[in-house]
Amino acid sequence: MNRILLIFFILNFIFFPVLAQNTDSKDPSTTGKESNQISVNDSSTQTDASTAKSPSKNFAHPLQIEPVAVYTKIRGNLSYWDRNFNKVYEEVRSLNAEGELKFWENFSITTSVGRTQVVLTDSPTETTWDRANLGLKYAKVIDTGSSQWLIGGGIRFYDQKRNSLFRERENPEYYLIRPNFGIGFKKGIFEIMSEFRFQTETTRKGRESSLEEFRRYYQVGIAPSIALGESFRIFTELEYREPFDKTVDTNTRFFNFYPGVSYKTDSMGTFSLSLMAALLPKSENAIDRGIRFSYFYFFDTGN
């Protein structure tokens, strides 16, 4: 736990100040009307400050880590990852859809549905429905004029996994609880979003008779991104997971790097592609490589 928190704060302290200091204060996206700065010498810009356009409070959606910002969106994901170690091959293919509805100003509810296929050496191929789930999120954007800060978090509840076999990574008979929180920063073309997550298995009544029988993990993620124009954005996401007890929660530790790109159309939504590469030795990382293709439609921004 201490190591996870240390990594989370180190990543935030490294990336956030560097981007804040190196963003050009004269960037068009952070000056003029965008920052409510009115020139007294240009009569065409002498408008009331209350009508000047303020910077958008919509943070770019990460491609891999779970966002702590709130949206009204639908998202479709097609993903694949595999692992091959000690003559044991594991391959996972997933197709799912996520929905999020923002209500009031700072809250949203989330859910998802999907199918997952698992191929494992010396085991029959298994295709199952993902766990039914429901989440609640809260996020607050603090506008400082030329930049914005984001503080957010939430909690998500997962049902049992129906008609699924017991596997090394999870027990389908238990329920899951996943709280998370994070911070974000944006200035000009730069954005960063970070997340700290804890997940535990539990019974229907939320009781845990023995610490050893429940799998838990801590996870941190950070998603720096930069806009290359109005339509393109590149991402360089990092994510690290540490099991609470490696003797119980086996084969789930990882440290992954996710380079990716998103393309926003005028009316047909946003498309993204991200790769997955392991940063730990093969014997210690739960995933060797992977890829994800996603489609987003954001109702609150129209793209």
Coordinates of N, CA, C and O in Angstrom, one line a residue, residues 47-206:
T47 N -16.0 43.7 -25.2 CA -17.3 43.1 -24.9 C -17.4 42.9 -23.4 O -16.3 42.9 -22.7
D48 N -18.5 42.7 -22.9 CA -18.7 42.5 -21.5 C -18.0 41.2 -21.1 O -18.1 40.2 -21.8
A49 N -17.3 41.2 -20.0 CA -16.5 40.0 -19.5 C -17.4 38.8 -19.3 O -17.0 37.7 -19.4
S50 N -18.7 39.1 -19.0 CA -19.6 38.0 -18.7 C -20.0 37.2 -19.9 O -20.4 36.1 -19.8
T51 N -19.8 37.8 -21.1 CA -20.1 37.1 -22.4 C -18.9 36.5 -23.0 O -19.0 35.9 -24.1
A52 N -17.7 36.7 -22.5 CA -16.5 36.2 -23.1 C -16.5 34.7 -22.9 O -17.0 34.1 -21.9
K53 N -16.0 34.0 -23.9 CA -15.9 32.5 -23.9 C -14.9 32.0 -22.9 O -13.7 32.4 -23.0
S54 N -15.2 31.1 -22.0 CA -14.3 30.6 -21.0 C -13.8 29.3 -21.5 O -14.4 28.6 -22.4
P55 N -12.6 28.8 -21.0 CA -12.0 27.5 -21.5 C -13.0 26.4 -21.2 O -13.7 26.4 -20.2
S56 N -13.0 25.4 -22.1 CA -13.8 24.2 -21.9 C -13.4 23.4 -20.6 O -12.2 23.3 -20.3
K57 N -14.4 23.0 -19.9 CA -14.1 22.2 -18.7 C -14.2 20.7 -18.9 O -14.1 19.9 -18.0
N58 N -14.3 20.3 -20.2 CA -14.3 18.9 -20.6 C -12.9 18.3 -20.7 O -12.2 18.8 -21.6
F59 N -12.5 17.4 -19.9 CA -11.2 16.8 -20.0 C -11.3 15.7 -21.0 O -12.3 15.0 -21.1
A60 N -10.2 15.5 -21.7 CA -10.1 14.4 -22.7 C -10.2 13.1 -22.0 O -9.6 12.9 -20.9
H61 N -11.0 12.2 -22.5 CA -11.2 10.9 -21.9 C -10.0 10.0 -22.1 O -9.5 9.8 -23.2
P62 N -9.4 9.4 -21.0 CA -8.3 8.5 -21.2 C -8.7 7.3 -22.0 O -9.9 6.9 -22.1
L63 N -7.7 6.6 -22.6 CA -8.0 5.5 -23.4 C -7.9 4.2 -22.7 O -8.6 3.2 -23.1
Q64 N -7.2 4.1 -21.6 CA -7.0 2.9 -20.8 C -7.4 3.1 -19.3 O -8.2 2.3 -18.8
I65 N -6.9 4.1 -18.6 CA -7.2 4.2 -17.2 C -8.6 4.7 -17.0 O -9.2 5.3 -17.9
E66 N -9.2 4.4 -15.9 CA -10.6 4.8 -15.6 C -10.6 6.3 -15.3 O -9.9 6.7 -14.4
P67 N -11.4 7.1 -16.0 CA -11.4 8.5 -15.7 C -12.1 8.9 -14.4 O -13.1 8.2 -14.1
V68 N -11.6 9.9 -13.8 CA -12.3 10.4 -12.6 C -13.1 11.7 -13.0 O -13.8 12.2 -12.1
A69 N -13.1 12.1 -14.2 CA -14.0 13.2 -14.7 C -15.4 12.5 -15.0 O -15.5 11.3 -15.1
V70 N -16.4 13.4 -15.0 CA -17.8 12.9 -15.4 C -18.1 13.3 -16.8 O -17.8 14.3 -17.3
Y71 N -18.9 12.4 -17.5 CA -19.3 12.6 -18.8 C -20.7 12.1 -19.0 O -21.2 11.4 -18.2
T72 N -21.3 12.5 -20.1 CA -22.5 11.8 -20.6 C -22.1 11.1 -21.9 O -21.8 11.8 -22.9
K73 N -21.9 9.8 -21.9 CA -21.3 9.2 -23.1 C -21.7 7.8 -23.2 O -22.3 7.1 -22.3
I74 N -21.5 7.2 -24.4 CA -21.5 5.8 -24.7 C -20.1 5.5 -25.2 O -19.5 6.3 -25.9
R75 N -19.6 4.3 -24.9 CA -18.3 3.9 -25.4 C -18.4 2.4 -25.8 O -18.9 1.5 -25.0
G76 N -17.8 2.0 -26.9 CA -17.7 0.6 -27.3 C -16.2 0.3 -27.3 O -15.4 1.0 -27.8
N77 N -15.9 -0.9 -26.8 CA -14.5 -1.4 -26.7 C -14.3 -2.7 -27.3 O -15.1 -3.6 -27.1
L78 N -13.3 -2.9 -28.1 CA -12.8 -4.2 -28.6 C -11.4 -4.3 -28.2 O -10.5 -3.6 -28.7
S79 N -11.1 -5.3 -27.3 CA -9.8 -5.4 -26.8 C -9.2 -6.8 -26.8 O -10.0 -7.8 -26.9
Y80 N -7.9 -6.9 -26.8 CA -7.2 -8.2 -26.8 C -5.9 -8.1 -26.0 O -5.2 -7.1 -26.1
W81 N -5.6 -9.1 -25.2 CA -4.3 -9.2 -24.6 C -4.0 -10.7 -24.4 O -4.8 -11.6 -24.4
D82 N -2.7 -11.0 -24.3 CA -2.2 -12.3 -24.1 C -1.0 -12.4 -23.2 O -0.4 -11.4 -22.9
R83 N -0.7 -13.6 -22.7 CA 0.5 -13.9 -21.9 C 0.9 -15.3 -22.2 O 0.1 -16.2 -22.2
N84 N 2.3 -15.5 -22.3 CA 2.8 -16.8 -22.6 C 4.1 -16.9 -21.7 O 5.1 -16.3 -21.9
F85 N 3.9 -17.8 -20.6 CA 5.0 -17.9 -19.7 C 5.0 -19.3 -19.1 O 4.0 -19.8 -18.7
N86 N 6.2 -20.0 -19.1 CA 6.3 -21.3 -18.5 C 5.4 -22.3 -19.2 O 4.7 -23.1 -18.6
K87 N 5.3 -22.2 -20.6 CA 4.5 -23.1 -21.4 C 3.0 -23.0 -21.1 O 2.2 -23.9 -21.5
V88 N 2.6 -21.9 -20.4 CA 1.2 -21.7 -20.2 C 0.8 -20.4 -21.0 O 1.3 -19.3 -20.8
Y89 N -0.1 -20.6 -21.9 CA -0.6 -19.5 -22.8 C -2.0 -19.0 -22.4 O -2.9 -19.9 -22.2
E90 N -2.2 -17.7 -22.2 CA -3.5 -17.2 -21.9 C -3.8 -16.1 -22.8 O -3.0 -15.2 -23.1
E91 N -5.0 -16.1 -23.4 CA -5.4 -15.1 -24.3 C -6.9 -14.7 -23.9 O -7.7 -15.5 -23.7
V92 N -7.1 -13.3 -23.9 CA -8.4 -12.8 -23.5 C -8.8 -11.8 -24.6 O -8.1 -10.9 -24.9
R93 N -10.0 -12.0 -25.1 CA -10.7 -11.1 -26.1 C -12.0 -10.6 -25.5 O -12.8 -11.4 -24.9
S94 N -12.2 -9.3 -25.6 CA -13.4 -8.7 -24.9 C -14.1 -7.8 -25.9 O -13.4 -7.0 -26.7
L95 N -15.4 -7.8 -25.8 CA -16.2 -6.8 -26.5 C -17.2 -6.3 -25.5 O -18.0 -7.1 -25.0
N96 N -17.2 -5.0 -25.3 CA -18.1 -4.5 -24.3 C -18.6 -3.0 -24.7 O -17.9 -2.4 -25.5
A97 N -19.6 -2.6 -24.0 CA -20.1 -1.3 -24.2 C -20.3 -0.6 -22.8 O -20.8 -1.3 -21.9
E98 N -19.9 0.6 -22.7 CA -20.1 1.4 -21.4 C -21.0 2.5 -21.6 O -21.1 3.1 -22.7
G99 N -21.8 2.8 -20.6 CA -22.6 4.0 -20.6 C -22.4 4.8 -19.4 O -22.2 4.3 -18.3
E100 N -22.5 6.2 -19.5 CA -22.3 7.1 -18.4 C -23.3 8.2 -18.6 O -23.4 8.8 -19.7
L101 N -24.0 8.6 -17.5 CA -25.0 9.7 -17.6 C -24.6 10.7 -16.5 O -24.7 10.3 -15.3
K102 N -24.3 11.9 -16.9 CA -24.1 13.0 -15.9 C -25.4 13.6 -15.5 O -26.2 13.9 -16.3
F103 N -25.5 13.8 -14.2 CA -26.7 14.5 -13.7 C -26.2 15.5 -12.7 O -25.1 15.5 -12.1
W104 N -27.1 16.5 -12.4 CA -26.7 17.7 -11.7 C -25.5 18.3 -12.5 O -25.4 18.3 -13.7
E105 N -24.5 18.8 -11.8 CA -23.3 19.3 -12.5 C -22.1 18.5 -12.3 O -21.2 18.4 -13.1
N106 N -22.0 17.8 -11.2 CA -20.8 17.1 -10.8 C -20.9 15.6 -10.6 O -19.9 15.0 -10.2
F107 N -22.0 15.0 -10.8 CA -22.2 13.6 -10.6 C -22.6 12.8 -11.8 O -23.1 13.4 -12.8
S108 N -22.3 11.5 -11.9 CA -22.7 10.7 -13.0 C -22.8 9.3 -12.5 O -22.3 8.9 -11.4
I109 N -23.6 8.5 -13.2 CA -23.8 7.0 -12.9 C -23.2 6.3 -14.1 O -23.3 6.8 -15.2
T110 N -22.6 5.1 -13.9 CA -22.0 4.4 -14.9 C -22.4 2.9 -14.9 O -22.7 2.4 -13.8
T111 N -22.3 2.3 -16.0 CA -22.5 0.8 -16.1 C -21.9 0.3 -17.4 O -21.6 1.1 -18.2
S112 N -21.9 -1.0 -17.5 CA -21.3 -1.6 -18.7 C -21.8 -3.0 -18.9 O -22.3 -3.6 -17.9
V113 N -21.7 -3.5 -20.1 CA -22.1 -4.9 -20.4 C -21.2 -5.4 -21.5 O -20.7 -4.6 -22.4
G114 N -20.9 -6.7 -21.5 CA -19.9 -7.2 -22.5 C -19.8 -8.7 -22.4 O -20.3 -9.3 -21.5
R115 N -19.0 -9.2 -23.3 CA -18.7 -10.6 -23.4 C -17.2 -10.8 -23.5 O -16.5 -10.0 -24.1
T116 N -16.7 -11.8 -22.8 CA -15.2 -12.0 -22.7 C -15.0 -13.5 -23.1 O -15.6 -14.4 -22.6
Q117 N -14.0 -13.7 -23.9 CA -13.5 -15.1 -24.3 C -12.1 -15.3 -23.8 O -11.2 -14.5 -24.0
V118 N -11.9 -16.4 -23.0 CA -10.6 -16.7 -22.4 C -10.1 -18.0 -23.0 O -10.8 -19.1 -23.0
V119 N -8.9 -18.0 -23.6 CA -8.3 -19.2 -24.1 C -7.1 -19.5 -23.1 O -6.2 -18.6 -23.0
L120 N -7.0 -20.7 -22.6 CA -6.0 -21.0 -21.6 C -5.5 -22.4 -21.9 O -6.3 -23.3 -22.2
T121 N -4.1 -22.6 -21.8 CA -3.5 -23.9 -22.1 C -4.2 -25.0 -21.3 O -4.3 -24.8 -20.0
D122 N -4.5 -26.1 -21.9 CA -5.0 -27.3 -21.2 C -6.4 -27.0 -20.6 O -6.8 -27.7 -19.6
S123 N -7.1 -26.0 -21.0 CA -8.4 -25.7 -20.5 C -9.3 -25.4 -21.7 O -8.9 -24.9 -22.7
P124 N -10.6 -25.7 -21.6 CA -11.5 -25.4 -22.7 C -11.7 -23.9 -22.8 O -11.7 -23.2 -21.8
T125 N -11.9 -23.4 -24.1 CA -12.2 -22.0 -24.3 C -13.5 -21.6 -23.6 O -14.5 -22.3 -23.7
E126 N -13.5 -20.5 -22.9 CA -14.6 -20.1 -22.1 C -15.1 -18.7 -22.6 O -14.3 -17.8 -22.7
T127 N -16.4 -18.6 -22.9 CA -16.9 -17.3 -23.3 C -18.1 -17.0 -22.3 O -19.0 -17.8 -22.1
T128 N -18.0 -15.9 -21.6 CA -18.9 -15.5 -20.6 C -19.4 -14.0 -20.7 O -18.7 -13.2 -21.3
W129 N -20.5 -13.7 -20.1 CA -20.9 -12.3 -19.9 C -20.1 -11.7 -18.8 O -19.8 -12.3 -17.8
D130 N -19.8 -10.4 -19.0 CA -19.1 -9.7 -17.9 C -20.0 -9.5 -16.7 O -21.2 -9.6 -16.9
R131 N -19.4 -9.2 -15.6 CA -20.2 -8.9 -14.4 C -21.1 -7.7 -14.6 O -20.7 -6.7 -15.1
A132 N -22.4 -7.8 -14.2 CA -23.3 -6.7 -14.1 C -22.7 -5.7 -13.1 O -22.2 -6.1 -12.0
N133 N -22.8 -4.4 -13.4 CA -22.1 -3.4 -12.5 C -22.8 -2.1 -12.5 O -23.5 -1.8 -13.5
L134 N -22.6 -1.3 -11.5 CA -23.2 0.0 -11.4 C -22.2 0.9 -10.5 O -21.7 0.5 -9.5
G135 N -22.0 2.1 -11.0 CA -21.0 3.0 -10.4 C -21.6 4.4 -10.2 O -22.5 4.8 -10.9
L136 N -21.1 5.1 -9.2 CA -21.4 6.5 -9.0 C -20.1 7.3 -8.9 O -19.2 6.9 -8.3
K137 N -20.1 8.4 -9.6 CA -18.9 9.3 -9.7 C -19.2 10.7 -9.3 O -20.3 11.2 -9.5
Y138 N -18.2 11.4 -8.8 CA -18.2 12.8 -8.5 C -17.0 13.4 -9.0 O -15.9 12.9 -8.8
A139 N -17.1 14.6 -9.6 CA -15.9 15.3 -10.1 C -16.2 16.8 -10.0 O -17.3 17.3 -10.3
K140 N -15.1 17.5 -9.6 CA -15.2 19.0 -9.5 C -14.0 19.6 -10.3 O -12.9 19.2 -10.1
V141 N -14.4 20.5 -11.2 CA -13.3 21.2 -12.0 C -13.1 22.6 -11.4 O -14.1 23.3 -11.2
I142 N -11.9 22.9 -11.1 CA -11.5 24.2 -10.6 C -10.9 25.0 -11.7 O -9.8 24.7 -12.2
D143 N -11.5 26.1 -12.1 CA -11.0 27.0 -13.2 C -10.1 28.1 -12.6 O -10.5 28.9 -11.8
T144 N -8.8 28.1 -13.0 CA -7.9 29.1 -12.5 C -7.6 30.2 -13.6 O -6.7 31.0 -13.5
G145 N -8.4 30.2 -14.6 CA -8.2 31.2 -15.7 C -7.7 30.6 -16.9 O -8.4 30.3 -17.9
S146 N -6.4 30.4 -17.0 CA -5.7 29.8 -18.1 C -5.5 28.3 -18.0 O -5.0 27.6 -19.0
S147 N -5.9 27.7 -16.9 CA -5.8 26.3 -16.7 C -7.0 25.8 -15.8 O -7.7 26.6 -15.2
Q148 N -7.1 24.5 -15.8 CA -8.1 23.8 -14.9 C -7.5 22.7 -14.2 O -6.7 22.0 -14.7
W149 N -8.0 22.5 -12.9 CA -7.7 21.3 -12.1 C -9.0 20.5 -11.9 O -10.1 21.0 -11.9
L150 N -8.8 19.2 -11.9 CA -9.9 18.3 -11.7 C -9.6 17.4 -10.4 O -8.6 16.9 -10.2
I151 N -10.7 17.3 -9.6 CA -10.6 16.4 -8.4 C -11.9 15.5 -8.5 O -13.0 16.0 -8.6
G152 N -11.7 14.2 -8.5 CA -12.8 13.3 -8.7 C -12.6 12.0 -8.1 O -11.5 11.6 -7.6
G153 N -13.7 11.2 -8.0 CA -13.6 9.9 -7.5 C -15.0 9.2 -7.5 O -16.0 9.8 -7.9
G154 N -15.0 8.0 -7.1 CA -16.3 7.3 -7.1 C -16.2 5.9 -6.6 O -15.1 5.5 -6.0
I155 N -17.2 5.1 -6.7 CA -17.2 3.7 -6.3 C -18.1 2.9 -7.3 O -19.1 3.4 -7.8
R156 N -17.7 1.7 -7.5 CA -18.4 0.8 -8.4 C -18.6 -0.5 -7.8 O -17.7 -1.1 -7.1
F157 N -19.8 -1.1 -8.0 CA -20.2 -2.4 -7.5 C -20.4 -3.4 -8.6 O -21.0 -3.1 -9.6
Y158 N -19.8 -4.6 -8.4 CA -19.9 -5.6 -9.4 C -20.6 -6.9 -8.8 O -20.3 -7.3 -7.7
D159 N -21.5 -7.4 -9.6 CA -22.2 -8.6 -9.3 C -21.3 -9.8 -9.4 O -20.2 -9.8 -9.9
Q160 N -21.9 -11.0 -9.0 CA -21.2 -12.2 -9.3 C -21.1 -12.4 -10.8 O -21.8 -11.9 -11.6
K161 N -20.1 -13.3 -11.2 CA -19.9 -13.6 -12.6 C -20.7 -14.9 -12.9 O -20.2 -16.0 -12.5
R162 N -21.8 -14.8 -13.6 CA -22.7 -15.9 -13.8 C -22.0 -16.9 -14.8 O -21.4 -16.5 -15.8
N163 N -22.3 -18.2 -14.5 CA -21.9 -19.3 -15.4 C -20.4 -19.2 -15.8 O -20.0 -19.5 -17.0
S164 N -19.6 -18.9 -14.8 CA -18.1 -18.8 -15.1 C -17.4 -19.8 -14.2 O -17.8 -20.0 -13.0
L165 N -16.2 -20.3 -14.7 CA -15.4 -21.2 -13.9 C -14.5 -20.4 -12.9 O -14.2 -19.2 -13.2
F166 N -14.1 -21.0 -11.8 CA -13.1 -20.4 -10.9 C -11.8 -20.4 -11.6 O -11.3 -21.4 -12.2
R167 N -11.2 -19.2 -11.7 CA -9.9 -19.0 -12.3 C -8.9 -18.4 -11.4 O -9.3 -17.8 -10.3
E168 N -7.6 -18.4 -11.8 CA -6.6 -17.9 -10.9 C -6.7 -16.4 -10.6 O -6.4 -16.0 -9.6
R169 N -7.3 -15.7 -11.6 CA -7.4 -14.2 -11.4 C -8.6 -13.8 -10.6 O -8.6 -12.7 -10.1
E170 N -9.7 -14.6 -10.5 CA -10.8 -14.1 -9.8 C -11.7 -15.3 -9.4 O -11.7 -16.3 -10.0
N171 N -12.5 -15.0 -8.4 CA -13.5 -16.0 -7.9 C -14.9 -15.5 -8.4 O -15.4 -14.5 -7.8
P172 N -15.6 -16.2 -9.3 CA -16.9 -15.7 -9.8 C -18.0 -15.7 -8.8 O -19.0 -15.0 -9.0
E173 N -17.8 -16.4 -7.6 CA -18.8 -16.5 -6.6 C -18.9 -15.2 -5.7 O -19.9 -15.0 -5.0
Y174 N -17.8 -14.4 -5.7 CA -17.8 -13.3 -4.9 C -18.2 -12.0 -5.7 O -18.2 -12.0 -6.9
Y175 N -18.6 -11.0 -4.9 CA -18.9 -9.7 -5.5 C -17.7 -8.8 -5.4 O -16.7 -9.1 -4.7
L176 N -17.6 -7.7 -6.2 CA -16.5 -6.8 -6.2 C -16.9 -5.4 -5.8 O -18.0 -5.0 -6.2
I177 N -16.1 -4.8 -5.0 CA -16.2 -3.3 -4.7 C -15.0 -2.6 -5.1 O -13.9 -3.0 -4.8
R178 N -15.2 -1.5 -5.9 CA -14.0 -0.8 -6.4 C -14.1 0.7 -6.2 O -14.7 1.4 -7.0
P179 N -13.6 1.3 -5.1 CA -13.5 2.7 -5.0 C -12.3 3.3 -5.6 O -11.3 2.6 -5.8
N180 N -12.4 4.5 -6.1 CA -11.2 5.2 -6.7 C -11.3 6.7 -6.6 O -12.3 7.2 -6.3
F181 N -10.1 7.3 -6.7 CA -10.1 8.8 -6.7 C -8.9 9.2 -7.6 O -8.0 8.4 -7.9
G182 N -8.9 10.5 -7.9 CA -7.8 11.0 -8.7 C -7.9 12.5 -8.9 O -8.8 13.2 -8.5
I183 N -6.8 13.0 -9.6 CA -6.8 14.4 -9.9 C -6.4 14.6 -11.4 O -5.8 13.7 -12.0
G184 N -6.7 15.7 -11.9 CA -6.3 16.0 -13.3 C -5.9 17.5 -13.5 O -6.2 18.3 -12.6
F185 N -5.2 17.8 -14.6 CA -4.7 19.1 -14.9 C -4.7 19.3 -16.3 O -4.4 18.4 -17.1
K186 N -5.2 20.5 -16.8 CA -5.1 20.8 -18.2 C -4.7 22.3 -18.4 O -5.1 23.2 -17.7
K187 N -3.9 22.5 -19.4 CA -3.5 23.9 -19.7 C -3.1 23.9 -21.2 O -2.2 23.2 -21.6
G188 N -3.7 24.7 -22.0 CA -3.4 24.7 -23.4 C -3.7 23.3 -24.0 O -4.7 22.8 -23.9
I189 N -2.7 22.8 -24.7 CA -2.9 21.6 -25.4 C -2.5 20.4 -24.5 O -2.7 19.2 -25.0
F190 N -2.0 20.6 -23.3 CA -1.6 19.5 -22.4 C -2.7 19.2 -21.5 O -3.4 20.0 -20.9
E191 N -2.9 17.9 -21.2 CA -3.8 17.4 -20.2 C -3.2 16.2 -19.4 O -2.4 15.4 -20.1
I192 N -3.5 16.0 -18.2 CA -3.1 14.8 -17.4 C -4.3 14.4 -16.6 O -4.9 15.3 -16.0
M193 N -4.5 13.1 -16.5 CA -5.5 12.6 -15.5 C -4.9 11.4 -14.8 O -4.2 10.6 -15.4
S194 N -5.1 11.3 -13.5 CA -4.5 10.3 -12.7 C -5.6 9.6 -11.9 O -6.7 10.1 -11.7
E195 N -5.3 8.3 -11.5 CA -6.3 7.5 -10.8 C -5.6 6.6 -9.8 O -4.6 6.0 -10.1
F196 N -6.2 6.6 -8.6 CA -5.8 5.6 -7.6 C -7.0 4.7 -7.3 O -8.1 5.2 -7.0
R197 N -6.8 3.4 -7.4 CA -7.9 2.4 -7.2 C -7.6 1.4 -6.2 O -6.5 0.9 -6.1
F198 N -8.7 0.9 -5.5 CA -8.6 -0.2 -4.6 C -9.8 -1.1 -5.0 O -10.9 -0.7 -5.2
Q199 N -9.5 -2.4 -5.1 CA -10.6 -3.4 -5.4 C -10.5 -4.6 -4.4 O -9.4 -5.1 -4.2
T200 N -11.7 -5.0 -4.0 CA -11.7 -6.2 -3.1 C -12.9 -7.1 -3.4 O -13.9 -6.6 -3.9
E201 N -12.7 -8.4 -3.2 CA -13.9 -9.3 -3.3 C -14.6 -9.3 -2.0 O -14.0 -9.0 -1.0
T202 N -15.9 -9.6 -2.1 CA -16.7 -9.6 -0.8 C -17.9 -10.5 -1.0 O -18.2 -10.9 -2.1
T203 N -18.6 -10.8 0.1 CA -19.8 -11.5 0.0 C -21.0 -10.6 -0.2 O -20.9 -9.4 -0.3
R204 N -22.2 -11.2 -0.4 CA -23.4 -10.4 -0.7 C -23.6 -9.4 0.4 O -24.1 -8.2 0.2
K205 N -23.4 -9.8 1.7 CA -23.6 -8.9 2.8 C -22.4 -8.0 3.2 O -22.4 -7.3 4.1
G206 N -21.4 -8.1 2.3 CA -20.2 -7.2 2.6 C -19.4 -7.7 3.7 O -18.5 -7.0 4.3

